[in-house]
XYZ file of N, CA and C in Angstrom:
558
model
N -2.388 -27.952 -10.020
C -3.573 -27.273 -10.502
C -4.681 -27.337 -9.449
N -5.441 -25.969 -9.735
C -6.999 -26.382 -8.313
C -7.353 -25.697 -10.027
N -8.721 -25.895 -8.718
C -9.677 -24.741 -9.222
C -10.223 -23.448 -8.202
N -11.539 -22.984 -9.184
C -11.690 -21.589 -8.573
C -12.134 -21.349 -7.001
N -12.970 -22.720 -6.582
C -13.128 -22.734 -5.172
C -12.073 -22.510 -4.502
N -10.604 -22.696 -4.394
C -9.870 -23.184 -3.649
C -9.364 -21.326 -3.650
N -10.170 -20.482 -4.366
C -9.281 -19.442 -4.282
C -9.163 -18.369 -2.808
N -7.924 -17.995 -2.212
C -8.090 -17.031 -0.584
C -7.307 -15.838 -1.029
N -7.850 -14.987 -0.118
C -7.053 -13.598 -0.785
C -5.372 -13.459 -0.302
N -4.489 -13.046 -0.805
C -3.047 -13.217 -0.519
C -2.748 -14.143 -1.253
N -3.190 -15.447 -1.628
C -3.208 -16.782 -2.647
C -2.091 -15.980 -3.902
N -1.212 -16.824 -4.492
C -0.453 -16.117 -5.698
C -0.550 -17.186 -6.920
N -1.252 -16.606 -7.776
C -1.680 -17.631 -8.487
C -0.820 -17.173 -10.209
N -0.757 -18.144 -11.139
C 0.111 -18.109 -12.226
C -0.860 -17.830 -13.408
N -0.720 -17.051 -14.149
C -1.615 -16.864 -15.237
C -0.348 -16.348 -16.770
N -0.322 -17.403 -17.258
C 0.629 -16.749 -18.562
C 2.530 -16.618 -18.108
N 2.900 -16.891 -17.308
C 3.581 -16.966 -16.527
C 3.850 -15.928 -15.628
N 2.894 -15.252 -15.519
C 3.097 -14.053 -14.575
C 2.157 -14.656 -13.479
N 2.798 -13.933 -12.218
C 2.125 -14.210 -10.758
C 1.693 -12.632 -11.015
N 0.239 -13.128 -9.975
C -0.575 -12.461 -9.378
C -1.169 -12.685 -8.462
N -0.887 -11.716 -7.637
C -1.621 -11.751 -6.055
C -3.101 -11.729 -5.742
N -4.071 -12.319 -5.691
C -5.270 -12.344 -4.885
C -5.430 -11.095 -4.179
N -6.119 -10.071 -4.490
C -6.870 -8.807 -3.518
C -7.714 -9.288 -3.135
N -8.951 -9.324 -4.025
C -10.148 -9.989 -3.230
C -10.707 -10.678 -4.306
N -11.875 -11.227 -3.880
C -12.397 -12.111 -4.761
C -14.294 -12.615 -4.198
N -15.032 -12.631 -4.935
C -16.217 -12.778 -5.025
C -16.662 -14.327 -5.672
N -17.667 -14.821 -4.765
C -18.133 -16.244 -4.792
C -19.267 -15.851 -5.709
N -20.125 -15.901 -7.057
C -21.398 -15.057 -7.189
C -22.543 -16.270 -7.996
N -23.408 -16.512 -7.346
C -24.414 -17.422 -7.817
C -25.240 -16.631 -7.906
N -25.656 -16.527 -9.278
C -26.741 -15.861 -9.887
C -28.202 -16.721 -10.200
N -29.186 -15.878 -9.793
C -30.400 -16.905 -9.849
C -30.453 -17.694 -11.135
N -30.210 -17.086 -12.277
C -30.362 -17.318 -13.770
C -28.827 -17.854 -14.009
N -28.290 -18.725 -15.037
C -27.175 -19.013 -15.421
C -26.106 -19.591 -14.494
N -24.762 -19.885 -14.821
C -23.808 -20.699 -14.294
C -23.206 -19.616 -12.683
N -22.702 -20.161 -12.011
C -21.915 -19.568 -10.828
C -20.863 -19.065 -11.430
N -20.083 -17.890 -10.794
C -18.991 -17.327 -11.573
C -18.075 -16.653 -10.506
N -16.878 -16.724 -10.513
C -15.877 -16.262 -9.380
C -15.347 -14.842 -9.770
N -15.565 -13.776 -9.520
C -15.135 -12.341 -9.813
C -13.843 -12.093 -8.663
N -12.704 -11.890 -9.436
C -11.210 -11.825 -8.548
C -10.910 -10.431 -9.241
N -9.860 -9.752 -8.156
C -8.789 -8.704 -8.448
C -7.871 -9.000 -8.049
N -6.583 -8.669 -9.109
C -5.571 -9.394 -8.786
C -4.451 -8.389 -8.892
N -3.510 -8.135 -8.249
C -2.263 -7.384 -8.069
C -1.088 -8.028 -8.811
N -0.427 -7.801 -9.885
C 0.761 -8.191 -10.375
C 1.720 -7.852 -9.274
N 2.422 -9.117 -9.488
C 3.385 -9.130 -8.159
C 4.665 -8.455 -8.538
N 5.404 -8.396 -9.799
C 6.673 -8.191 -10.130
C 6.336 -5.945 -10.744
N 4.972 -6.015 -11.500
C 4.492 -4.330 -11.674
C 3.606 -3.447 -10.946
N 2.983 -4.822 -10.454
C 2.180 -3.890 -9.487
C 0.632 -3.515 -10.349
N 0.349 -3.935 -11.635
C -0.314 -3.362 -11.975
C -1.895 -4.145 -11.386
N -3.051 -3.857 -11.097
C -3.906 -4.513 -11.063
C -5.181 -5.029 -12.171
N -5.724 -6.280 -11.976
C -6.492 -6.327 -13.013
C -7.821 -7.145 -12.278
N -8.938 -6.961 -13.030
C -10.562 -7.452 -12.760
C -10.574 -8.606 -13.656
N -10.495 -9.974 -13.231
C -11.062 -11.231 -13.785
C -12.137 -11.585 -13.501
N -12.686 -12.790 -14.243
C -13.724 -13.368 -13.848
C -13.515 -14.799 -14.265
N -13.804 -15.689 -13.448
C -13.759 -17.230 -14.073
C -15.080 -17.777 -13.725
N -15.621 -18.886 -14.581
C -16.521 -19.554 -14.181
C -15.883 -20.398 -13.193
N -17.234 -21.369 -12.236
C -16.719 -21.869 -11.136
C -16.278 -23.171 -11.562
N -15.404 -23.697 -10.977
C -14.643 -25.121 -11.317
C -13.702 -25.035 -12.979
N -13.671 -24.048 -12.727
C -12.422 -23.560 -13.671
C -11.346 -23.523 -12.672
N -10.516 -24.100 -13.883
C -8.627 -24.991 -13.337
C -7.942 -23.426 -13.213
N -7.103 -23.398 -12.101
C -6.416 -22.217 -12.245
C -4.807 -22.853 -11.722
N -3.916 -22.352 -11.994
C -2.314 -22.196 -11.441
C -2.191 -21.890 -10.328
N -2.082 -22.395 -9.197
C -1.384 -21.922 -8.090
C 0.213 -21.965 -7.732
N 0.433 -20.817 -7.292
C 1.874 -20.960 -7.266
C 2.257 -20.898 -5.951
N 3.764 -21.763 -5.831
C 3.952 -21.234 -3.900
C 5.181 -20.442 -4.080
N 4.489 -19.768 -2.944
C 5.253 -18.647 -2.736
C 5.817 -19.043 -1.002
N 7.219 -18.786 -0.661
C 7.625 -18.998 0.250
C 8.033 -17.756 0.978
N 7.187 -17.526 2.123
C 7.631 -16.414 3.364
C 7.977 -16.112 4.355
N 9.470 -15.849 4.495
C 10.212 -16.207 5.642
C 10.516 -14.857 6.320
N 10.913 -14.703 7.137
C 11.406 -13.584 8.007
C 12.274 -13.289 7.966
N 12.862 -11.781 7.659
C 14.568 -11.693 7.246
C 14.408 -10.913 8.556
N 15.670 -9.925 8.909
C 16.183 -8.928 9.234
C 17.100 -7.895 8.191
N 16.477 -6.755 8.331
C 17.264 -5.670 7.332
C 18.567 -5.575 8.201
N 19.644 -5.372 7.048
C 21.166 -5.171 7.610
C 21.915 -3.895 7.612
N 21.728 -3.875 6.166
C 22.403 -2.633 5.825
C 22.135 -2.537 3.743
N 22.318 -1.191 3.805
C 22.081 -1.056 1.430
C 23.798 -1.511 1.325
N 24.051 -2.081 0.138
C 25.486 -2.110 -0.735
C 25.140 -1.796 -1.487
N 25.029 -0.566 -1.869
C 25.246 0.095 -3.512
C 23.699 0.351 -3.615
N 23.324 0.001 -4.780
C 21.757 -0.566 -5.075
C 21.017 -1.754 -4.403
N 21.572 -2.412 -3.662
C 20.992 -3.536 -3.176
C 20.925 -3.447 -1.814
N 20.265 -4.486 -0.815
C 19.928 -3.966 0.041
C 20.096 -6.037 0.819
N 20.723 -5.636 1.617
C 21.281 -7.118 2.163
C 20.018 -7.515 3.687
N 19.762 -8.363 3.697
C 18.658 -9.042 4.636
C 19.225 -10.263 5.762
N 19.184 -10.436 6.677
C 19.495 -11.920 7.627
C 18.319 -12.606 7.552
N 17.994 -13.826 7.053
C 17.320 -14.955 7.387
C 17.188 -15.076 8.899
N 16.305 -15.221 9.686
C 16.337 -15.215 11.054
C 16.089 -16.612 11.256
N 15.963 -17.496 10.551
C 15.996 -19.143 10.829
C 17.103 -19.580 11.130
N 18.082 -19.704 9.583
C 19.540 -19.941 9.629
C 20.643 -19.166 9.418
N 20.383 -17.538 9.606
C 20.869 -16.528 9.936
C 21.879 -16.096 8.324
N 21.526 -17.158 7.143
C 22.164 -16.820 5.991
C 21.813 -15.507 5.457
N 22.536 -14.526 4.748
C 22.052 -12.979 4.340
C 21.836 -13.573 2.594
N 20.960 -12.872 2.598
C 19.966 -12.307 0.931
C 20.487 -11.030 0.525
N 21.028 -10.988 -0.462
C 20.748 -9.324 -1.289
C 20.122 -9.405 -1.912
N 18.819 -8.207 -1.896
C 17.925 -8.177 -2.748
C 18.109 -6.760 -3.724
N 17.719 -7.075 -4.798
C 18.109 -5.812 -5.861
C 17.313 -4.516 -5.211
N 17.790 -3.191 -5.481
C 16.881 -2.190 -5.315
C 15.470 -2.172 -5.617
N 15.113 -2.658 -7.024
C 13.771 -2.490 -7.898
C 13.156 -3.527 -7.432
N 13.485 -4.833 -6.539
C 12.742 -5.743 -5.988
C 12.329 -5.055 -4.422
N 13.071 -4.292 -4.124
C 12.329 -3.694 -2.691
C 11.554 -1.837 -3.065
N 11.667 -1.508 -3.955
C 11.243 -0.172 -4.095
C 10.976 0.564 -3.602
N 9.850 0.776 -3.239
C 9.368 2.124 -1.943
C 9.123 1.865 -0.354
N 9.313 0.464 -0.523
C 9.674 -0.093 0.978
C 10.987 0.688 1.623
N 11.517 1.165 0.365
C 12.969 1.253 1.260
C 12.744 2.712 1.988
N 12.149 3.486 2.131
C 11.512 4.753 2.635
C 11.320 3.942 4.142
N 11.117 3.368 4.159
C 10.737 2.634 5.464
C 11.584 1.559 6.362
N 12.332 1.322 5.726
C 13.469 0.496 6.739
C 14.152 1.423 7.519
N 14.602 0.767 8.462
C 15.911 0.482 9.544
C 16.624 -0.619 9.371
N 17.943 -0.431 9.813
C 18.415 -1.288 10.505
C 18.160 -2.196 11.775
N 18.725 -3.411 11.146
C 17.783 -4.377 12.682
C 16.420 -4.517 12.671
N 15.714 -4.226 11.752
C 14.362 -4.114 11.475
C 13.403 -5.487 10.766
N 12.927 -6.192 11.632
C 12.048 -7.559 10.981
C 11.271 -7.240 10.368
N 11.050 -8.052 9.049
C 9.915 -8.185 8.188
C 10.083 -9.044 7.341
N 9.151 -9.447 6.501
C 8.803 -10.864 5.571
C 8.986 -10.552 4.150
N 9.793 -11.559 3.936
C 10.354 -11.400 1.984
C 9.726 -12.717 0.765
N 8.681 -12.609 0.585
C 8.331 -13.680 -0.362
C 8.932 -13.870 -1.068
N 9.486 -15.019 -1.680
C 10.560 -15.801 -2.235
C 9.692 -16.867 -3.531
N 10.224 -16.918 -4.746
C 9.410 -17.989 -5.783
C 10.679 -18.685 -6.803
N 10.757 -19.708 -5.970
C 12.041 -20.350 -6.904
C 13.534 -19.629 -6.400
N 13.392 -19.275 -5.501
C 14.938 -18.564 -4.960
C 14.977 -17.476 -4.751
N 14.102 -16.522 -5.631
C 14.312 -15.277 -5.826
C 12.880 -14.418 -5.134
N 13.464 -13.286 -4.705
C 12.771 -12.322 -3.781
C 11.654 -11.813 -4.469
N 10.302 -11.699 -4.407
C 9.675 -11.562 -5.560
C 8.989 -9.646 -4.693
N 8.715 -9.554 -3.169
C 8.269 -8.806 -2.924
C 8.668 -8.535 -1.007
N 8.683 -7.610 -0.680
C 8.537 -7.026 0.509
C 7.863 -7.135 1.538
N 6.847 -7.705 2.690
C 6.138 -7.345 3.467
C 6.284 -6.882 4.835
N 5.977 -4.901 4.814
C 6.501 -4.773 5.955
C 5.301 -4.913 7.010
N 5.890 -4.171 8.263
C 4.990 -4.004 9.218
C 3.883 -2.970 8.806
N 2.343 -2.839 9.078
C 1.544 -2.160 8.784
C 2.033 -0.997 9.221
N 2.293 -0.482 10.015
C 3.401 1.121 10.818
C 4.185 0.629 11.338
N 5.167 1.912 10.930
C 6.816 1.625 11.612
C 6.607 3.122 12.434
N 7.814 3.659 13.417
C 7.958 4.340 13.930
C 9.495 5.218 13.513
N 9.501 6.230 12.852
C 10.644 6.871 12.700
C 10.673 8.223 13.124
N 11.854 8.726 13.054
C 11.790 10.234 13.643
C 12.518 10.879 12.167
N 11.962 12.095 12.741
C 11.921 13.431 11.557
C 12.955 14.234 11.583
N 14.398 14.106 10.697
C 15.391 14.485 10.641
C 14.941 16.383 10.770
N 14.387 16.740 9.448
C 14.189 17.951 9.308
C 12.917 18.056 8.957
N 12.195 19.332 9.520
C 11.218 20.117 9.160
C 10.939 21.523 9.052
N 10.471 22.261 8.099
C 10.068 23.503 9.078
C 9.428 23.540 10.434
N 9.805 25.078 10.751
C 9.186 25.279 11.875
C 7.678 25.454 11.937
N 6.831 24.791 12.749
C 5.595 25.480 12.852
C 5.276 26.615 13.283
N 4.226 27.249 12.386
C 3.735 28.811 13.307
C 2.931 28.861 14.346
N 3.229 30.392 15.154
C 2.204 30.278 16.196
C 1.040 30.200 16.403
N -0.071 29.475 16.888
C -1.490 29.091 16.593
C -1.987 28.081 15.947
N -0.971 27.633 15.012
C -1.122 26.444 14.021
C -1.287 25.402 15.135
N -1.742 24.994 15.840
C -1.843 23.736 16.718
C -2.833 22.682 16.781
N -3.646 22.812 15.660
C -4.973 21.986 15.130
C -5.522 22.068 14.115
N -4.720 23.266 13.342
C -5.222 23.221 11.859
C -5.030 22.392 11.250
N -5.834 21.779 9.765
C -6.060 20.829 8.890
C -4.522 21.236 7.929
N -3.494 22.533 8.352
C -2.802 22.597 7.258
C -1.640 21.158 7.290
N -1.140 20.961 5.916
C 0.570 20.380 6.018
C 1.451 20.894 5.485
N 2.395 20.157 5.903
C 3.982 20.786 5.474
C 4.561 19.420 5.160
N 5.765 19.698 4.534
C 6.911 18.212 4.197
C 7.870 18.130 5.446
N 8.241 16.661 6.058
C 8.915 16.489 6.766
C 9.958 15.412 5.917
N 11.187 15.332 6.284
C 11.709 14.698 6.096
C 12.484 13.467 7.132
N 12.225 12.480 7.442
C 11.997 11.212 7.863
C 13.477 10.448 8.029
N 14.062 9.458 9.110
C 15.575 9.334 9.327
C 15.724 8.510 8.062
N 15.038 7.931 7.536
C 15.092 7.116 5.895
C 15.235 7.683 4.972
N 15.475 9.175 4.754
C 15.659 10.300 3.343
C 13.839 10.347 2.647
N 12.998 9.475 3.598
C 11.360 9.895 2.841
C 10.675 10.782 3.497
N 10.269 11.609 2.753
C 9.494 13.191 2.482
C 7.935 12.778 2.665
N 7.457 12.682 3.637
C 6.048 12.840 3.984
C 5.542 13.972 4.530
N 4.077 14.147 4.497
C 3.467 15.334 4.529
C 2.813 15.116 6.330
N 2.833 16.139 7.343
C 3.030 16.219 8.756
C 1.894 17.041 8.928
N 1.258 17.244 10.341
C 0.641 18.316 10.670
C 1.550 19.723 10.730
N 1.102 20.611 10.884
C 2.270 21.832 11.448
C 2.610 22.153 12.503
N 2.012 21.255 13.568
C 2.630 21.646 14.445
C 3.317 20.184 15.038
N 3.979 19.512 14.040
C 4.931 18.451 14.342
C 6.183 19.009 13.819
N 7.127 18.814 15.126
C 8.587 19.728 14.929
C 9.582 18.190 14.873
N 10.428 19.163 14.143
C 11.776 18.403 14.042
C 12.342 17.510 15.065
N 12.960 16.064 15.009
C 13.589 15.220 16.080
C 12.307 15.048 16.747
N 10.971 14.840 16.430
C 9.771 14.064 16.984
C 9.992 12.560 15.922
N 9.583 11.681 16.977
C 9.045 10.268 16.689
C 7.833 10.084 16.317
N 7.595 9.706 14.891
C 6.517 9.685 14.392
C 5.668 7.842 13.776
N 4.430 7.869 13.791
C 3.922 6.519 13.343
C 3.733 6.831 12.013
N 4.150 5.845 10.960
C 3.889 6.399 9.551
C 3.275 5.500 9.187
N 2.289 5.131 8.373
C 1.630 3.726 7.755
C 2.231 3.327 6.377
N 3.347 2.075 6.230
C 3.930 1.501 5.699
C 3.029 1.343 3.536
N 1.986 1.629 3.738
C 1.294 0.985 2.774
C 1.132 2.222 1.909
N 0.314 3.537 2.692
C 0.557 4.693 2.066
C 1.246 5.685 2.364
N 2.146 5.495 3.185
C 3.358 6.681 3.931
C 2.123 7.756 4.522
N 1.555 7.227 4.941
C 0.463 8.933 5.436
C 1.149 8.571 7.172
N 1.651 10.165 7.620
C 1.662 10.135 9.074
C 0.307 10.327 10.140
N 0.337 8.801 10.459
C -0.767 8.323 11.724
C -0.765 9.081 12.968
N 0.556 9.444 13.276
C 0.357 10.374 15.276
C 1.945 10.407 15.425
N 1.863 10.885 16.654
C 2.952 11.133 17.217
C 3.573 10.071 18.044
N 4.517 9.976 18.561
C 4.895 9.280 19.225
C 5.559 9.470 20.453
N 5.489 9.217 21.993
C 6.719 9.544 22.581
C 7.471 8.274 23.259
């Protein structure tokens, strides 16, 4: 057990037996009345978010969460197999535990798998990855700075939205968090 001082953002703390992730969080001493800690917190297993508030030196749950470095391998079926890069043991992690991350892997590809009691609780990739664009339309002539988009489709089977004048078999930077394409690449 802590309390509310001890709280940092990323922190995964236990409430009801559900974990929740630390977004951010506010220290707030008010001239009038008690100090009070204002947190947002990310459900780790739905994702859903929520606005707390605790008074200060209120007991909270901390939970550990363990984050190690895999390597992506390859999918079996629905699942999606990982290398431990410590002691090189492989993880399968279920589909619905990696979700829209998977738009974003490669093979051979490092990134961090938080772990709680054995089990894979969440994903952390790289802030941008670099992939290339299986298929696109063609861009038109002149289109070379317009604000328009089009759908590209990505060597991972994910459908992001491109400038128009980004052509097919270009290497692209995509940002891992909201799939928006960042630039080009060569």
């Amino acid at each position: 057990m802590a309390d509310t001082t001890d709280i940092k953002n990323g922190q995964v703390i236990k409430i009801d037996g559900q974990l929740w992730t630390i977004i951010d969080f506010q220290h707030v001493k008010p001239g009038k009345g008690g100090a009070f800690v204002r947190t947002k917190m990310r459900n780790v297993i739905s994702g859903k978010v929520l606005d707390k508030t605790y008074n200060a030196g209120t007991k909270i749950e901390l939970a550990t969460v363990d984050r190690r470095d895999y390597q992506y391998l390859y999918q079996d079926g629905e699942d999606y197999v990982f290398m431990n890069l410590e002691d090189y043991d492989q993880l399968t992690v279920p589909g619905a535990t990696v979700g829209d991350a998977a738009g974003f892997l490669l093979e051979n590809q490092n990134l961090t798998i938080a772990m709680y009691d054995g089990s894979p609780l969440y994903l952390e990739l790289p802030a941008s990855v670099v992939l290339e664009i299986t298929y696109t339309e063609p861009g038109l002539q002149g289109d070379r700075s317009s604000a328009g988009t089009k759908p590209a489709t990505l060597e991972t089977g994910k459908e992001i939205q491109v400038p128009l004048f980004v052509e097919q078999n270009t290497k692209v930077k995509v940002d891992t968090r909201t799939g928006d394409y960042l630039g080009r690449v060569n």
